[in-house]
Structures are given as structure tokens and as C-alpha cells.
mmCIF file of C-alpha atoms in Angstrom:
data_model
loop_
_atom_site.group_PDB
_atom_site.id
_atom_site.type_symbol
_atom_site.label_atom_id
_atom_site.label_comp_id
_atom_site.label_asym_id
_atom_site.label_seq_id
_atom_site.Cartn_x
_atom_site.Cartn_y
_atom_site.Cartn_z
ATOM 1 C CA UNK A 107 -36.579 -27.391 54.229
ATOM 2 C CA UNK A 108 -37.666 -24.022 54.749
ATOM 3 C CA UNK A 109 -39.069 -21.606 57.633
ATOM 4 C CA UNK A 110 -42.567 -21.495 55.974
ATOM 5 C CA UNK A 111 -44.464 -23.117 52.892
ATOM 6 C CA UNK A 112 -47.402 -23.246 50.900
ATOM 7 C CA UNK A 113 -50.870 -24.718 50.875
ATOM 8 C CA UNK A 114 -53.897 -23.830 48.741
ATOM 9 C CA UNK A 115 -56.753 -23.259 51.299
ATOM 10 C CA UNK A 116 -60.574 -22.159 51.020
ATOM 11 C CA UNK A 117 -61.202 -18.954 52.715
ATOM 12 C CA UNK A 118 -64.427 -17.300 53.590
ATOM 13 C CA UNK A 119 -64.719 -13.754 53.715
ATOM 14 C CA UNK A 120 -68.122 -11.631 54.212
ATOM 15 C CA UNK A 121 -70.030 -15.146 52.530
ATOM 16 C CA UNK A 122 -67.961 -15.243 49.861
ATOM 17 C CA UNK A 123 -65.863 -18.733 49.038
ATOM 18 C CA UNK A 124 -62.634 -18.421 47.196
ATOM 19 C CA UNK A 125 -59.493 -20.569 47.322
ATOM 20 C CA UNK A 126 -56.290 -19.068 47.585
ATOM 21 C CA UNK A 127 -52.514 -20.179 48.336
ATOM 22 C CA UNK A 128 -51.448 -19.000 51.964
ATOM 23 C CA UNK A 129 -47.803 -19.056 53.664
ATOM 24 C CA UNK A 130 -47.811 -21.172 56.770
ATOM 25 C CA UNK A 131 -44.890 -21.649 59.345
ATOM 26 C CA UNK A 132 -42.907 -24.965 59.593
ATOM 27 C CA UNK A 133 -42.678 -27.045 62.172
ATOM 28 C CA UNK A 134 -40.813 -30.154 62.303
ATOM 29 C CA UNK A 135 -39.251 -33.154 64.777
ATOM 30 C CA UNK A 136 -35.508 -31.919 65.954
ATOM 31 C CA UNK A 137 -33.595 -34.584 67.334
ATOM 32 C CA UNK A 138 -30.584 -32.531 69.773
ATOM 33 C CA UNK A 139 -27.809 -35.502 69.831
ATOM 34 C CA UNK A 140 -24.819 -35.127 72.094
ATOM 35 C CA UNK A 141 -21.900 -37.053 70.895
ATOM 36 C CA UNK A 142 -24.358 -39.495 69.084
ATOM 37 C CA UNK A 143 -26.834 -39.654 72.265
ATOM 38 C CA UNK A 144 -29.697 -38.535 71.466
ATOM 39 C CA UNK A 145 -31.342 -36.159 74.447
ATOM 40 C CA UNK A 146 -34.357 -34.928 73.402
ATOM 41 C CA UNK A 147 -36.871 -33.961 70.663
ATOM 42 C CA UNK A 148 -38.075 -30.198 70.391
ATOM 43 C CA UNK A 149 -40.592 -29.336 67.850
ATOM 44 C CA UNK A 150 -39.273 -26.178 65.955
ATOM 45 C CA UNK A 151 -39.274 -24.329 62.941
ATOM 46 C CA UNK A 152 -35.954 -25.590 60.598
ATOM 47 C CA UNK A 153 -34.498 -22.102 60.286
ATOM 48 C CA UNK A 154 -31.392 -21.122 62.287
ATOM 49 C CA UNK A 155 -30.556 -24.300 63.988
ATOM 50 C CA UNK A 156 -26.881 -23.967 64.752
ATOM 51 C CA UNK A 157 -28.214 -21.001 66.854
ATOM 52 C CA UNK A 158 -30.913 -23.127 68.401
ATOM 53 C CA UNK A 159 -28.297 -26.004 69.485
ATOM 54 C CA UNK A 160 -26.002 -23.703 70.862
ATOM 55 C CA UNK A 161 -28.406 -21.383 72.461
ATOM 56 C CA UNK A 162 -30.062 -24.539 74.142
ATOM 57 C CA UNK A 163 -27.240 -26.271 75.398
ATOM 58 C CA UNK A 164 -25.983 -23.026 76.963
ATOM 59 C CA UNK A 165 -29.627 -21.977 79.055
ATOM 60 C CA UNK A 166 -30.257 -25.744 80.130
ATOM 61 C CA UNK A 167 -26.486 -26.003 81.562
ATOM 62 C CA UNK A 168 -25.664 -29.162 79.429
ATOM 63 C CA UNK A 169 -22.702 -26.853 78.247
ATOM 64 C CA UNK A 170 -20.682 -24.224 80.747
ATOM 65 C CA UNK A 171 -19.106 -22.284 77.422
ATOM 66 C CA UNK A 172 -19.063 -21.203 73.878
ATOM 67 C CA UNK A 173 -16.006 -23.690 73.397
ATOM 68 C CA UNK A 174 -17.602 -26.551 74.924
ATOM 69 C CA UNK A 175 -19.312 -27.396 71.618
ATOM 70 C CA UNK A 176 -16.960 -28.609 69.229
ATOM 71 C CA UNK A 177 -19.083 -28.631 66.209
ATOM 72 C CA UNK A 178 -23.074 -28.627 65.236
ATOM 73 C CA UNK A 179 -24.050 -30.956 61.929
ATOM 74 C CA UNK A 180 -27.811 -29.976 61.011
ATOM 75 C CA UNK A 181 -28.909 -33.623 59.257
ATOM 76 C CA UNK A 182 -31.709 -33.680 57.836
ATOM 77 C CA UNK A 183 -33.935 -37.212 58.049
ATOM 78 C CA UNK A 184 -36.940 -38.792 56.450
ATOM 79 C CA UNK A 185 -38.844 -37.643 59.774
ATOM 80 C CA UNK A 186 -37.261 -34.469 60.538
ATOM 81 C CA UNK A 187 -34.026 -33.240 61.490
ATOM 82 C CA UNK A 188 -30.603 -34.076 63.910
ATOM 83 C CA UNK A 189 -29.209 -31.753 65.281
ATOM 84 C CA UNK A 190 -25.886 -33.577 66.027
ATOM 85 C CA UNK A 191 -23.472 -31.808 68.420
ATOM 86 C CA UNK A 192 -20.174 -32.991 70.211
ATOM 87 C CA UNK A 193 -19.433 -31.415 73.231
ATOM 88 C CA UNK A 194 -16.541 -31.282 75.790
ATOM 89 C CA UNK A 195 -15.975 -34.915 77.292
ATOM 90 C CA UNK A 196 -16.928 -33.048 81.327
ATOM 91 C CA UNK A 197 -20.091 -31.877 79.716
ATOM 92 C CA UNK A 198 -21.025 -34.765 78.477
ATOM 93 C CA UNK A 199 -20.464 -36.716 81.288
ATOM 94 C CA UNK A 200 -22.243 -34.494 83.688
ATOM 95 C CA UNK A 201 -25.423 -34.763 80.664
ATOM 96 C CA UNK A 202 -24.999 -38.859 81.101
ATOM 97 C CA UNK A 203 -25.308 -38.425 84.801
ATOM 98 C CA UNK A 204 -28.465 -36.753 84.678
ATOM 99 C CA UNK A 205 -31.611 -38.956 85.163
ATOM 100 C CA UNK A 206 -33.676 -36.794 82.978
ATOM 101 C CA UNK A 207 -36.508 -38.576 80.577
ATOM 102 C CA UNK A 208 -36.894 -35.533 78.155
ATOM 103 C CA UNK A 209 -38.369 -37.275 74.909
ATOM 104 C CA UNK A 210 -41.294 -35.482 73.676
ATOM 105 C CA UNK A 211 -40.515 -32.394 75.402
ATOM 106 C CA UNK A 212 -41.653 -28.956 73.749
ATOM 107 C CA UNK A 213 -39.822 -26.283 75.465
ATOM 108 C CA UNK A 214 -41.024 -27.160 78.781
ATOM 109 C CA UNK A 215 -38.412 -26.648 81.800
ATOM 110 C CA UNK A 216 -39.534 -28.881 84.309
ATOM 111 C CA UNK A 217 -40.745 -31.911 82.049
ATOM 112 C CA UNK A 218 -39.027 -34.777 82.879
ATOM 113 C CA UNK A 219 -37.492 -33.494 85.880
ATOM 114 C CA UNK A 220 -37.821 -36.547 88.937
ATOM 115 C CA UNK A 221 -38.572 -34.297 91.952
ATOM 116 C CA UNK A 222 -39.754 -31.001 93.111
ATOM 117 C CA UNK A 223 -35.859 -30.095 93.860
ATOM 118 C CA UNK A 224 -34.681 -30.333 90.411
ATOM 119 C CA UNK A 225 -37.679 -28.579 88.507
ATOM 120 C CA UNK A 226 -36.940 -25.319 89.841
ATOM 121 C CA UNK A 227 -33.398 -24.391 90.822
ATOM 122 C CA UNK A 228 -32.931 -20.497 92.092
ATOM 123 C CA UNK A 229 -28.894 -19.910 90.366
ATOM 124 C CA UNK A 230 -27.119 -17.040 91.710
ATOM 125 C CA UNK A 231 -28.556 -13.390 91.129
ATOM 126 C CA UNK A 232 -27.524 -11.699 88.157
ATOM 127 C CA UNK A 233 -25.550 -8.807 88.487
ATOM 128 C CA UNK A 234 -27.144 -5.455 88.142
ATOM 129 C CA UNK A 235 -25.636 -2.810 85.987
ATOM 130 C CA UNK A 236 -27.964 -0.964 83.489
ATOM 131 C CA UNK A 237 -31.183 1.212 83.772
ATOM 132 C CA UNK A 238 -33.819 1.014 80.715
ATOM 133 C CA UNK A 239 -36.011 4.187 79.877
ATOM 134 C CA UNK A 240 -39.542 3.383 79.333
ATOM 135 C CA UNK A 241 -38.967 5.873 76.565
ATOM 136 C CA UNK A 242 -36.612 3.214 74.848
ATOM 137 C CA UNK A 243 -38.476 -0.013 75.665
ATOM 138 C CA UNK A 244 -41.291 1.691 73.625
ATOM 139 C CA UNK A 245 -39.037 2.326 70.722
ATOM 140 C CA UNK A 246 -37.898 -1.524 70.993
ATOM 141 C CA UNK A 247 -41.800 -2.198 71.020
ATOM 142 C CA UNK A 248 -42.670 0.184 67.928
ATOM 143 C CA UNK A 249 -39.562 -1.368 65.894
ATOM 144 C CA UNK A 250 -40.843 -5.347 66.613
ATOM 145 C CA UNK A 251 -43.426 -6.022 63.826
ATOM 146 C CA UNK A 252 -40.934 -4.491 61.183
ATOM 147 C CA UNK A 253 -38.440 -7.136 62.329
ATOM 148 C CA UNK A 254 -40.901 -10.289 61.908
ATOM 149 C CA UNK A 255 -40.906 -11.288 58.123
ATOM 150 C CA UNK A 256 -41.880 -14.948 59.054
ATOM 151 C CA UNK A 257 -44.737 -13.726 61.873
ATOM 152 C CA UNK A 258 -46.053 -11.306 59.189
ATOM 153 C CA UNK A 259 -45.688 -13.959 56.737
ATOM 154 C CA UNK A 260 -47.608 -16.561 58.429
ATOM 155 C CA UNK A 261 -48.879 -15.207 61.939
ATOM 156 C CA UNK A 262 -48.145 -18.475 63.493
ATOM 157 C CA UNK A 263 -44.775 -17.748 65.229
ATOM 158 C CA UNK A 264 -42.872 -16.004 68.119
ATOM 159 C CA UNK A 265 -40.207 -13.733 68.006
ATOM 160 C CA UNK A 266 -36.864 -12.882 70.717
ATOM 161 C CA UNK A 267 -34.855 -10.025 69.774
ATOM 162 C CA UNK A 268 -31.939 -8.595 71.558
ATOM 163 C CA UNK A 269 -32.296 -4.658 71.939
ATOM 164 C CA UNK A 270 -29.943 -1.998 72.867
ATOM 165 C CA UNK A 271 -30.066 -0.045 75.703
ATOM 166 C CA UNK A 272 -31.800 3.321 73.489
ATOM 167 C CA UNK A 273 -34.138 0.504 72.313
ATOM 168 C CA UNK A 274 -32.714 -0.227 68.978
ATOM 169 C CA UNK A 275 -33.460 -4.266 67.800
ATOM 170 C CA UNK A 276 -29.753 -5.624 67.396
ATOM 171 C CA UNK A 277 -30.852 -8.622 66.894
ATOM 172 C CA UNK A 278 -33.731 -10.864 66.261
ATOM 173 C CA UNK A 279 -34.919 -14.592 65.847
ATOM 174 C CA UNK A 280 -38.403 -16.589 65.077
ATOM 175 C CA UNK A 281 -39.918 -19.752 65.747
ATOM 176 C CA UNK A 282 -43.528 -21.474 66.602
ATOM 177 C CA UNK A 283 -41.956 -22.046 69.681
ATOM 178 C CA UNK A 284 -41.291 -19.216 72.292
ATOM 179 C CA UNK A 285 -38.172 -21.171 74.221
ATOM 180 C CA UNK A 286 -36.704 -21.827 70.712
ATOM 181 C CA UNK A 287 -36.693 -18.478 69.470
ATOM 182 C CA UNK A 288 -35.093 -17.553 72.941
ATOM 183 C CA UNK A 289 -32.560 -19.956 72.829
ATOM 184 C CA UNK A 290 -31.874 -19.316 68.899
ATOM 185 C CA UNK A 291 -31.088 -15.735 69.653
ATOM 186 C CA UNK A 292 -29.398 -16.584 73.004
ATOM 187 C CA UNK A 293 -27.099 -18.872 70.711
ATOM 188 C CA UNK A 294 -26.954 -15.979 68.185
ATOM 189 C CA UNK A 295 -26.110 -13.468 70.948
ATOM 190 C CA UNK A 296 -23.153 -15.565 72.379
ATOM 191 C CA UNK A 297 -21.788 -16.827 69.349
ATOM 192 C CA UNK A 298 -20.911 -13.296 68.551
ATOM 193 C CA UNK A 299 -19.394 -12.642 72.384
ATOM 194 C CA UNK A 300 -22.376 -9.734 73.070
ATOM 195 C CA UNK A 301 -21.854 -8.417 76.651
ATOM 196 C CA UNK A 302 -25.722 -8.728 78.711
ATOM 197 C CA UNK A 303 -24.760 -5.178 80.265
ATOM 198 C CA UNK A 304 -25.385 -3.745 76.301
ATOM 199 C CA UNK A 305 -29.606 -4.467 76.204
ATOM 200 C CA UNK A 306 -32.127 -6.213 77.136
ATOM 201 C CA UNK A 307 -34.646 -8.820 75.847
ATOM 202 C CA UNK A 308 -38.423 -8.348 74.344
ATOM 203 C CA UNK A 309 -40.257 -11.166 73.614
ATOM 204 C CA UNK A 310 -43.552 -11.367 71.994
ATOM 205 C CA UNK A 311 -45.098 -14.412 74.524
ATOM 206 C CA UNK A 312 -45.794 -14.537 78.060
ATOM 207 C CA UNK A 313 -43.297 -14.564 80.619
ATOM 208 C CA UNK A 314 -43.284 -18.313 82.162
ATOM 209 C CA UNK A 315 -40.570 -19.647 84.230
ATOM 210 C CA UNK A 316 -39.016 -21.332 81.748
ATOM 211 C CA UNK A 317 -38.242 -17.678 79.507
ATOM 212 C CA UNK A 318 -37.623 -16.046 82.760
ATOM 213 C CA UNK A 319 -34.866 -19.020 83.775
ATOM 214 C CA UNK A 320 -33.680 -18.940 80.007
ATOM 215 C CA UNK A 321 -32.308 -15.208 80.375
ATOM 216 C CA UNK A 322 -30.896 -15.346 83.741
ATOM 217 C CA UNK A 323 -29.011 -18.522 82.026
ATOM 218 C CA UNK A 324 -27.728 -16.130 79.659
ATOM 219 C CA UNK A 325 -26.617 -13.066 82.055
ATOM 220 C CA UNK A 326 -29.536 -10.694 81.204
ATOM 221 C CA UNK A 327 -30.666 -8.560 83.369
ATOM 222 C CA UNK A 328 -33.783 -7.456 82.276
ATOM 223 C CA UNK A 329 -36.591 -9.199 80.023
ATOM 224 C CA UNK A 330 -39.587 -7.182 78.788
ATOM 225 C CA UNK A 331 -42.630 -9.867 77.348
ATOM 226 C CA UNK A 332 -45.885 -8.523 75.683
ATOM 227 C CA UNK A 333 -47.957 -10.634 77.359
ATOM 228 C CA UNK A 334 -48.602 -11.268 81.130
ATOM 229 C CA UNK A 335 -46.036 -13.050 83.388
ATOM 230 C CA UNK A 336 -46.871 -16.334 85.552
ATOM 231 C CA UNK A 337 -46.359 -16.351 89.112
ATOM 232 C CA UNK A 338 -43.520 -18.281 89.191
ATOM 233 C CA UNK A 339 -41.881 -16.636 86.582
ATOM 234 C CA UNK A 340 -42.139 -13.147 89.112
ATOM 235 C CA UNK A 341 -40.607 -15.017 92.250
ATOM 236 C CA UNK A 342 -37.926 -16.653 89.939
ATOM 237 C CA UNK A 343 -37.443 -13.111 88.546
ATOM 238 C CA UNK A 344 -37.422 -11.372 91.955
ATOM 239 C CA UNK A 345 -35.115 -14.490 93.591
ATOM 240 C CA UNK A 346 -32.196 -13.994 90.423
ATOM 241 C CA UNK A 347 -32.187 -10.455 90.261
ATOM 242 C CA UNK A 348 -34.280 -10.219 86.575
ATOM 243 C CA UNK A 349 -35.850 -6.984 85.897
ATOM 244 C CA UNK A 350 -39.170 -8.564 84.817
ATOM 245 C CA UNK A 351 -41.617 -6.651 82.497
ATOM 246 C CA UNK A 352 -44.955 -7.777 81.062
ATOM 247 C CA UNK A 353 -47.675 -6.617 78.975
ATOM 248 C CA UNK A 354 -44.910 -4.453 76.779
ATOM 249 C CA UNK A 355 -47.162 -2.841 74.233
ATOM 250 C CA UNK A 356 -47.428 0.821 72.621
ATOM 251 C CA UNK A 357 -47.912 3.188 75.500
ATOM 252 C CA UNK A 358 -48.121 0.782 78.240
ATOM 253 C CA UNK A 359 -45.946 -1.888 80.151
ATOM 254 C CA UNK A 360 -45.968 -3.116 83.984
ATOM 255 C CA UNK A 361 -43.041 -3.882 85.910
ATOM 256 C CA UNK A 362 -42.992 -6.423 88.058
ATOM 257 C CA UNK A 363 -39.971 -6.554 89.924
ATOM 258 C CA UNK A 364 -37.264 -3.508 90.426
ATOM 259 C CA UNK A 365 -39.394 -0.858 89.091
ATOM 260 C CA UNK A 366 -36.500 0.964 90.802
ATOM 261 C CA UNK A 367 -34.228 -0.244 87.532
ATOM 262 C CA UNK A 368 -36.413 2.165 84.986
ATOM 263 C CA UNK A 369 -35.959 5.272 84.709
ATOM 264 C CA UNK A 370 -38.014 7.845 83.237
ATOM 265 C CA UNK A 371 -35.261 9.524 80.233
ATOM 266 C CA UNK A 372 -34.008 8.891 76.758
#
């Protein structure tokens, strides 16, 4: 089961019928289990999965740690794919003890939640400790549509890439869904013990809550998105101590909180 596949399809250009074959994105049922519970079902594309599991688990607080997941079986099924994970028996018990209904959900942070209280919870700011030069967020912006071979493939997905503080792409990961490509290169990221104090994030969606709550899970300190930010997501931002950026495209971006955190060098 691949990231993309492809279908013969008639296409129209200037009046003129033809039928051609054309790459489009997968996107498929995945079933997260937790020591044979099954949790929730995301619809994602079937490419880096042991990232998404781990990268999940860590930004929705079912896991604490790296080493609280004990091992990650990718199954695939008639319908889809399990993503079958054990976990640490105090995780686990803490996920039972939630009264969450998450079935269905797509990437949205407050489905299922039962009150106001528990939809949005403000965690601890993040500590502050590096400056980004709009000089270098522009380089991370110019280097993006190299880095997609899926999105320029298809132009159905999102991307999340991890870039360094002079605004080179470390790292990068796709999906149709922006939360999963977070989370699969937040799993990435901390699978390979990166330090947040060594970049930033760019994203290639809007800012909501969820992405904004999604870093500050993972210790960033600033997120740059190319399209607009929600409300929300800029009191969330401003509450945790997130440098939050939107509309990050070639010779422009707005800042929308700590403007004071960009500075104006290399």
C-alpha cells in the first residue's frame, strides 16, 4: 500500500478531451490500538506510520516519553490499516480513564472531548531560547516545494518539516492530513532525540489550535504556517509562549505573537 496511485482520468484542456493516467494521494482508515484497545480512527496517507503512532501518542499526552511505547506493528486489514502499539502499563491506564469517544475523528483536537474544560487545556509555557531571522524563515520557505515529492506528485497533500535555525529543511513529512504530517515528523523528530532549541517548524496549512497545541506538545518554540492562523490558535500561542507565524510565503510573513523573537540578520 503505497503513498499515492494511479487512475486513468479524462481531462479537459482549452476544449480538448484526452484521457490520461494521473498520480493521486492515498488515503486510508488507520485504526491507533493501545495494547489491543482500539482508540481511534484517523484517516491518513499509509506512508511513515511508525512516525505517525509515535508522533501522536506523544502531542495528545496518551504517552509522557519516547520509552513509553514498547513497540509499533503496522497491520495491514481488508479495510485499512492497525496501527497496533503497546505502551507503558501508567499510560495506558491513564488512556482507559479517559472518557473520550474519539471514533471517526480526523485530526480534530477537541472532538470527542465532554466539556468546555477538557477541549482546550493552556500546558505550561514553553521555554524561550532562540531568535529566527526573517532572512532564514525565507530560505526555509524557498527550499519547501523541492522537499514535497508526494505534493508535487499529486497536489493533494500537506507537508511539516523541521528547519534549522539558518533555515535549512532537516527534516520533512507528508500527508492529506495537516495534524498527521505534524505528528509524523514530531514522531520522526523525537525518535532521533532532536533538541526544539535547534529550529523551528513550517507548515504548509493554516495555523488552528490543534497545530498550534501539537508543537507546544513537542517543546517548539516557534511555528511558521503559510496560511492564516485562527483566533484561538493566537491566544493558545500567546498563553504557551509559541512564536506564532502565518501567511509564510516568498517575501512576506506576519507575526503574530513575540515579534520581539525575530530578528532582522542571517
Amino acid at each position: 500500500m503505497g503513498a499515492s496511485d494511479t487512475v486513468t482520468v479524462t481531462n479537459w484542456v482549452a476544449g480538448e478531451r484526452s484521457d490520461r493516467n494521473d498520480r493521486i494521494a492515498s488515503e486510508v482508515p488507520v485504526a491507533l490500538t493501545y495494547n489491543r484497545v482500539s482508540h481511534v480512527v484517523m484517516m491518513a496517507t499509509p506512508a511513515d506510520l511508525e512516525d505517525f503512532g509515535l508522533g501522536f501518542s506523544l502531542t495528545e499526552g496518551i504517552i509522557d516519553a519516547v520509552s513509553d511505547l514498547a513497540s509499533t506493528r503496522v497491520v495491514p486489514r481488508e479495510e485499512g490499516v492497525e496501527l497496533a502499539m503497546t505502551i507503558s502499563a501508567h499510560c495506558f491506564d491513564r488512556l482507559a480513564a479517559q472518557r473520550r469517544n474519539l471514533t471517526g475523528r480526523t485530526g480534530c483536537g477537541l472532538c470527542g472531548a465532554e466539556s468546555l474544560e477538557q477541549a482546550v487545556r493552556y500546558p505550561p509555557p514553553v521555554g524561550v531560547t532562540i531568535r529566527v531571522s526573517g532572512k532564514a524563515l525565507q530560505r526555509a520557505i524557498a527550499a519547501l516545494p523541492d522537499r514535497q515529492p508526494l505534493q508535487a506528485e499529486t497536489g493533494a497533500v500537506h507537508c511539516a518539516a523541521w528547519c534549522g535555525l539558518d533555515g535549512s529543511i532537516r527534516d520533512l513529512r507528508e500527508d492529506v492530513g495537516r495534524h498527521n504530517a505534524l505528528d509524523k515528523l514530531i514522531g520522526a523528530l523525537s525518535r532521533n532525540g532532536y533538541s526544539p532549541a535547534d529550529g523551528f517548524l513550517l507548515v504548509s496549512s493554516r495555523a488552528s489550535y490543534e497545530m498550534v497545541a501539537k508543537a507546544v506538545a513537542a517543546g517548539v518554540e516557534l511555528l511558521a504556517a503559510v496560511s492564516a492562523p485562527t483566533t484561538l490558535a493566537v491566544d493558545f500561542a500567546r498563553r504557551s509562549g509559541l512564536t506564532l507565524l502565518g501567511f509564510a510565503r516568498p517575501g512576506r510573513h506576519n507575526v503574530y505573537t513575540f515579534a520581539e523573537r525575530m530578528s532582522d540578520g542571517e
